[in-house]
């Protein structure tokens, strides 16, 4: 890898393609339900109502969080307008900044080549770049967690007010993104360094008794404003949903996983570098878990425990929960690759195991792409999946053969291209191939826009998912969403003189027809059916638009 890191042209090619991937098709992919669409809706409502403290949007209550990510999306709207690119821009930018921050803050401690290699590995991984393509809170949180972790490490190496200030600034912004996770990371790391670092009392010069209250002040100011806005309803809900429920061992939305879940997530995310994964783990335990661990491995150890291992112990799990340790894993892998290179590529047992893991998982993912596409997509989508699988598998086999023969540099180049082209083809070919059925909510809004005037009201006859009301705000049309218990209103709304469009799924539409028959009313004369997926991927659903007037087209 040293030859790659010293070749500026090649580095620019790899980092340039990674940067291109992060922004590729972000403007042309409809919003994903439920989280991304809910966040887009929160930002829209904040801009239109002026209520910046309590997130609110139809059918989005479980996705409410502390507001910084929503503020960032609203700011992006101001720059780019209300569109998909703007919704995703803060997350995409956070991915880029995370890679830059790792190199900029980590090189003095871990070395220039190790941190540059780690930044390359993060850019050429699977999970982090894709977090920049779906606007969830995790990319922005990962950025602040990476800043906080590196600020602590830099301070323990050479105490300075600037590192303490950077730490508490990152904590202040991190808690406004997603609450407690950044506190768990920072205080977990500081507590473990107090126990195990030979200069443990450098913790004192971080001034947590001053820094923590200052860091929590913006959160308190926002919380107080939110409390005054609704009498404390939202703040009490957040404490119960995000803290008490999880602390008591509760699982949200069925998001459960066994211990070892996040280790598997890291392994798959860094799969092209799986050759070095067993060696990296073994090297870490040999150098970190001992009486006097090497300094850099001690830092990585406390980083892993606070940012990763603690999450293995809780039942509620999602792949992004342990992203606070992602940069640390990249550093460990980069150090292992460079050490392997400097020691001479000897075919040790752990490297052989890594080679077979690379081969097995490369083939599994390649086959899984084709099988999954055959179950979900049309002929065009299957063809795009086959193209992606061929490049993925072919480059994986090239890398595997190179590692088997001891051609380390060739293997590393093939591994980098494997994941970069995988992400490239996935977002250039596969995702667009099922945009038509997946973007049903956007097509519904566009159809209504072309067939109605602005004084028309849209009534969603049952709870759907947040992307539908969001796209209706972009048309724009006034809308309302009915709960299941409110369905009786539908018949009055349909019969009124005001222009109305009602949206049904198949069961509710049949119930509507049955109700009209009971009332001896004429079945609707003006309807349109739009088929697609909502959040229930793989299940094609018919959505019926019923007009109580002759539509324009």
Coordinates of C-alpha atoms in Angstrom, one line a residue, residues 4-360:
X4 CA -0.2 3.6 -3.7
X5 CA 0.0 6.2 -0.8
X6 CA 3.1 7.7 -2.4
X7 CA 1.5 7.9 -5.9
X8 CA -0.5 11.1 -5.9
X9 CA -2.1 10.4 -9.3
X10 CA -3.4 7.0 -8.1
X11 CA -4.6 8.5 -4.8
X12 CA -6.5 11.2 -6.6
X13 CA -8.1 8.6 -8.8
X14 CA -9.3 6.5 -5.8
X15 CA -10.4 9.4 -3.7
X16 CA -12.0 11.1 -6.7
X17 CA -14.0 8.1 -7.6
X18 CA -15.0 7.7 -3.9
X19 CA -16.1 11.4 -3.8
X20 CA -18.1 11.0 -7.0
X21 CA -19.8 7.9 -5.6
X22 CA -20.9 9.8 -2.5
X23 CA -22.8 12.3 -4.6
X24 CA -23.8 10.0 -7.5
X25 CA -27.5 10.1 -8.3
X26 CA -28.4 11.8 -5.0
X27 CA -30.6 14.2 -7.0
X28 CA -32.3 11.5 -9.0
X29 CA -33.3 8.9 -6.4
X30 CA -36.6 9.3 -4.7
X31 CA -36.7 9.5 -0.9
X32 CA -36.5 6.3 1.1
X33 CA -39.2 5.5 3.6
X34 CA -39.4 5.9 6.5
X35 CA -36.5 7.8 8.1
X36 CA -35.2 9.8 5.2
X37 CA -38.6 11.0 4.1
X38 CA -39.5 11.9 7.7
X39 CA -36.4 14.0 8.1
X40 CA -37.1 15.7 4.8
X41 CA -40.6 16.5 6.1
X42 CA -39.3 17.8 9.5
X43 CA -37.1 20.3 7.7
X44 CA -39.9 21.4 5.4
X45 CA -42.2 22.0 8.3
X46 CA -39.5 23.9 10.3
X47 CA -39.0 26.2 7.3
X48 CA -42.7 26.8 6.6
X49 CA -44.0 27.2 10.2
X50 CA -41.0 28.7 11.9
X51 CA -41.1 26.1 14.7
X52 CA -37.5 25.0 14.8
X53 CA -37.6 23.2 18.1
X54 CA -40.2 20.4 17.9
X55 CA -39.9 18.2 14.8
X56 CA -43.4 17.5 13.3
X57 CA -44.5 15.8 10.1
X58 CA -47.4 13.5 9.2
X59 CA -46.8 9.8 10.1
X60 CA -43.3 10.6 11.3
X61 CA -43.6 10.6 15.1
X62 CA -41.3 7.6 15.9
X63 CA -38.5 9.2 13.8
X64 CA -38.2 12.5 15.8
X65 CA -34.8 13.2 17.3
X66 CA -32.7 16.1 18.5
X67 CA -32.9 18.7 15.7
X68 CA -29.4 19.4 14.3
X69 CA -29.7 17.0 11.3
X70 CA -33.1 18.6 10.5
X71 CA -31.6 22.1 10.7
X72 CA -28.8 21.0 8.4
X73 CA -31.3 19.7 5.9
X74 CA -33.3 23.0 6.2
X75 CA -30.1 24.9 5.5
X76 CA -29.4 22.7 2.5
X77 CA -32.9 23.6 1.3
X78 CA -31.9 27.2 1.4
X79 CA -28.9 26.5 -0.8
X80 CA -30.3 24.0 -3.3
X81 CA -34.1 24.2 -2.9
X82 CA -36.4 21.4 -1.6
X83 CA -35.2 18.4 -3.5
X84 CA -33.6 15.0 -2.9
X85 CA -30.1 16.3 -3.4
X86 CA -30.6 18.9 -0.7
X87 CA -32.0 16.3 1.7
X88 CA -28.9 14.2 1.3
X89 CA -26.2 16.9 1.0
X90 CA -25.5 17.2 4.8
X91 CA -24.9 13.4 5.0
X92 CA -22.8 13.3 1.9
X93 CA -20.7 16.2 3.1
X94 CA -20.3 14.5 6.5
X95 CA -18.8 11.4 4.9
X96 CA -16.2 13.5 3.1
X97 CA -15.4 15.4 6.2
X98 CA -15.0 12.2 8.3
X99 CA -12.3 10.9 5.9
X100 CA -10.5 14.3 5.9
X101 CA -10.7 14.6 9.7
X102 CA -9.2 11.2 10.3
X103 CA -6.2 12.1 8.2
X104 CA -5.9 15.7 9.5
X105 CA -6.2 14.9 13.2
X106 CA -4.8 11.4 13.3
X107 CA -1.5 11.7 11.4
X108 CA 0.5 13.2 14.4
X109 CA -0.4 10.2 16.6
X110 CA -0.7 7.2 14.2
X111 CA 1.6 8.4 11.4
X112 CA 0.9 10.0 8.0
X113 CA 0.9 6.7 6.0
X114 CA -1.3 4.9 8.5
X115 CA -4.0 7.7 8.6
X116 CA -3.9 8.3 4.9
X117 CA -4.3 4.6 4.3
X118 CA -7.2 4.5 6.9
X119 CA -8.9 7.4 5.1
X120 CA -8.5 5.5 1.8
X121 CA -10.0 2.3 3.4
X122 CA -13.0 4.3 4.8
X123 CA -13.6 5.8 1.4
X124 CA -13.3 2.4 -0.2
X125 CA -15.6 0.6 2.2
X126 CA -19.3 -0.2 1.9
X127 CA -21.1 1.2 4.9
X128 CA -19.8 4.7 5.4
X129 CA -20.1 5.9 1.7
X130 CA -23.6 4.6 1.6
X131 CA -24.6 6.6 4.7
X132 CA -23.8 9.7 2.6
X133 CA -26.4 8.6 0.1
X134 CA -29.4 8.2 2.4
X135 CA -30.1 11.1 4.7
X136 CA -30.1 9.6 8.1
X137 CA -28.5 11.1 11.2
X138 CA -25.6 8.6 11.4
X139 CA -23.2 10.1 8.9
X140 CA -23.3 13.5 10.7
X141 CA -23.0 11.8 14.1
X142 CA -20.1 9.7 12.8
X143 CA -18.3 12.8 11.8
X144 CA -18.6 14.4 15.3
X145 CA -17.8 11.1 17.0
X146 CA -14.6 10.8 15.0
X147 CA -13.6 14.4 15.8
X148 CA -14.3 13.8 19.5
X149 CA -12.3 10.6 19.7
X150 CA -9.3 12.0 17.9
X151 CA -9.4 15.2 20.0
X152 CA -9.2 13.1 23.2
X153 CA -6.3 11.1 21.7
X154 CA -4.4 14.2 20.6
X155 CA -4.9 15.8 24.0
X156 CA -3.5 12.7 25.8
X157 CA -0.5 12.9 23.4
X158 CA 0.1 16.6 23.9
X159 CA -2.3 18.5 26.2
X160 CA -3.7 21.7 24.7
X161 CA -6.7 23.9 25.1
X162 CA -7.5 23.6 21.4
X163 CA -8.0 19.8 21.7
X164 CA -10.2 20.2 24.8
X165 CA -12.2 22.9 23.0
X166 CA -12.5 20.8 19.9
X167 CA -13.7 17.8 22.0
X168 CA -16.5 19.8 23.8
X169 CA -17.5 21.5 20.5
X170 CA -17.9 18.1 18.9
X171 CA -19.9 16.8 21.9
X172 CA -22.1 19.8 21.8
X173 CA -23.0 19.3 18.2
X174 CA -23.1 15.5 18.5
X175 CA -25.8 15.5 21.2
X176 CA -27.8 17.8 19.1
X177 CA -27.7 15.3 16.3
X178 CA -28.6 12.1 18.2
X179 CA -28.4 12.6 21.9
X180 CA -26.5 10.1 24.2
X181 CA -24.2 8.1 21.7
X182 CA -21.4 10.7 21.6
X183 CA -21.5 11.0 25.4
X184 CA -21.1 7.2 25.7
X185 CA -18.1 7.3 23.3
X186 CA -16.3 10.3 24.9
X187 CA -16.8 9.4 28.6
X188 CA -16.2 5.8 27.9
X189 CA -12.8 6.6 26.2
X190 CA -11.9 9.1 29.0
X191 CA -12.8 6.7 31.7
X192 CA -10.8 3.9 30.2
X193 CA -7.8 6.2 29.6
X194 CA -7.9 7.2 33.3
X195 CA -7.7 3.5 34.2
X196 CA -5.0 2.4 31.8
X197 CA -3.1 5.3 30.3
X198 CA 0.3 6.0 32.1
X199 CA -0.5 9.7 32.0
X200 CA -4.0 9.3 33.2
X201 CA -4.3 12.6 34.9
X202 CA -4.2 14.4 31.6
X203 CA -8.0 13.8 31.9
X204 CA -8.0 16.7 34.3
X205 CA -6.8 19.2 31.7
X206 CA -9.8 18.4 29.6
X207 CA -11.8 20.2 32.2
X208 CA -14.9 18.0 32.0
X209 CA -16.5 19.9 34.9
X210 CA -16.5 23.0 32.7
X211 CA -16.5 21.5 29.2
X212 CA -19.5 19.2 29.7
X213 CA -21.9 21.9 31.0
X214 CA -20.9 24.1 28.2
X215 CA -21.3 21.3 25.7
X216 CA -24.8 20.5 27.0
X217 CA -25.9 24.1 27.1
X218 CA -27.1 24.2 23.5
X219 CA -29.0 21.0 24.1
X220 CA -30.6 22.5 27.3
X221 CA -31.5 25.7 25.5
X222 CA -33.2 23.7 22.7
X223 CA -34.9 21.4 25.2
X224 CA -36.2 24.3 27.2
X225 CA -37.6 25.9 24.0
X226 CA -39.2 22.6 23.0
X227 CA -40.7 22.2 26.5
X228 CA -42.2 25.7 26.5
X229 CA -43.5 25.0 23.0
X230 CA -45.7 22.0 23.8
X231 CA -45.7 21.8 27.6
X232 CA -43.0 19.1 27.7
X233 CA -44.8 16.5 25.7
X234 CA -42.0 16.0 23.1
X235 CA -39.2 16.0 25.6
X236 CA -40.9 13.4 27.8
X237 CA -41.6 11.2 24.8
X238 CA -37.9 11.4 23.8
X239 CA -36.6 10.4 27.2
X240 CA -39.0 7.5 27.3
X241 CA -38.4 6.3 23.7
X242 CA -34.7 6.8 23.3
X243 CA -33.3 6.4 26.9
X244 CA -35.7 4.5 29.2
X245 CA -36.9 2.0 26.6
X246 CA -33.4 1.0 25.6
X247 CA -31.9 1.1 29.1
X248 CA -34.6 -1.4 30.1
X249 CA -33.5 -3.8 27.3
X250 CA -36.4 -2.8 25.0
X251 CA -36.1 -3.3 21.2
X252 CA -37.4 -0.6 18.9
X253 CA -39.0 -1.7 15.6
X254 CA -37.8 -5.3 16.0
X255 CA -34.2 -4.2 15.5
X256 CA -32.5 -7.0 17.4
X257 CA -29.2 -8.6 17.0
X258 CA -26.9 -11.0 19.0
X259 CA -23.4 -10.2 20.4
X260 CA -21.0 -10.1 17.5
X261 CA -23.5 -8.4 15.2
X262 CA -21.4 -5.2 14.9
X263 CA -18.2 -7.1 14.3
X264 CA -19.9 -8.8 11.4
X265 CA -21.1 -5.4 10.2
X266 CA -17.5 -4.1 10.2
X267 CA -16.2 -7.2 8.5
X268 CA -18.8 -6.9 5.7
X269 CA -18.3 -3.2 5.3
X270 CA -14.5 -3.6 4.9
X271 CA -15.0 -6.9 3.0
X272 CA -12.5 -6.1 0.2
X273 CA -9.9 -5.9 3.0
X274 CA -11.1 -9.2 4.6
X275 CA -7.7 -10.7 3.9
X276 CA -6.2 -8.6 6.7
X277 CA -9.2 -8.8 9.1
X278 CA -8.2 -11.9 11.1
X279 CA -4.6 -10.7 11.3
X280 CA -5.7 -7.2 12.4
X281 CA -8.0 -8.6 15.2
X282 CA -5.2 -11.0 16.4
X283 CA -2.6 -8.2 16.3
X284 CA -4.9 -5.9 18.2
X285 CA -5.4 -8.4 21.1
X286 CA -1.7 -9.2 21.3
X287 CA -0.7 -5.6 21.5
X288 CA -3.6 -3.9 23.3
X289 CA -4.7 -6.5 25.8
X290 CA -1.6 -6.7 28.0
X291 CA -0.2 -5.0 31.1
X292 CA 1.6 -2.3 29.2
X293 CA -0.1 -2.0 25.8
X294 CA 1.6 0.0 23.0
X295 CA 0.3 3.6 23.0
X296 CA -1.5 3.5 19.6
X297 CA -3.1 0.2 20.4
X298 CA -4.2 1.4 23.8
X299 CA -6.0 4.3 22.1
X300 CA -7.6 2.0 19.6
X301 CA -8.6 -0.3 22.5
X302 CA -10.4 2.3 24.5
X303 CA -12.0 3.6 21.2
X304 CA -13.3 0.1 20.4
X305 CA -14.7 -0.5 23.8
X306 CA -16.5 2.8 24.1
X307 CA -17.6 3.0 20.4
X308 CA -18.3 -0.6 19.5
X309 CA -18.1 -3.2 22.2
X310 CA -20.7 -1.6 24.5
X311 CA -23.3 -1.8 21.7
X312 CA -22.7 -5.5 21.4
X313 CA -24.2 -5.9 24.9
X314 CA -27.5 -4.2 24.2
X315 CA -30.3 -6.1 22.3
X316 CA -31.5 -3.3 20.1
X317 CA -29.2 -3.1 17.1
X318 CA -28.9 -1.4 13.7
X319 CA -25.7 -1.4 11.5
X320 CA -25.0 2.3 12.2
X321 CA -25.1 2.2 16.0
X322 CA -21.3 1.4 16.3
X323 CA -20.2 3.9 13.7
X324 CA -18.3 5.8 16.4
X325 CA -15.6 3.1 16.1
X326 CA -15.5 3.0 12.3
X327 CA -12.5 5.2 11.9
X328 CA -10.6 3.2 14.6
X329 CA -11.2 0.0 12.6
X330 CA -9.9 1.7 9.5
X331 CA -6.7 2.7 11.4
X332 CA -6.2 -0.9 12.7
X333 CA -6.6 -2.3 9.2
X334 CA -4.3 0.3 7.6
X335 CA -1.6 -0.4 10.3
X336 CA -1.9 -4.1 9.7
X337 CA -1.6 -3.8 5.9
X338 CA 1.4 -1.6 6.2
X339 CA 3.1 -3.9 8.7
X340 CA 2.4 -6.9 6.6
X341 CA 4.0 -5.1 3.6
X342 CA 7.1 -4.0 5.6
X343 CA 7.5 -7.5 7.1
X344 CA 7.3 -9.2 3.7
X345 CA 4.1 -10.9 2.6
X346 CA 4.4 -14.2 4.4
X347 CA 1.5 -16.6 4.0
X348 CA 0.6 -17.0 7.7
X349 CA -2.4 -18.8 8.9
X350 CA -4.4 -15.7 9.6
X351 CA -3.8 -14.3 6.1
X352 CA -4.8 -17.6 4.6
X353 CA -8.0 -17.5 6.6
X354 CA -8.6 -14.0 5.4
X355 CA -8.1 -15.0 1.8
X356 CA -10.7 -17.7 2.0
X357 CA -13.1 -15.3 3.8
X358 CA -12.6 -12.8 1.0
X359 CA -13.3 -15.5 -1.6
X360 CA -16.4 -17.0 0.1

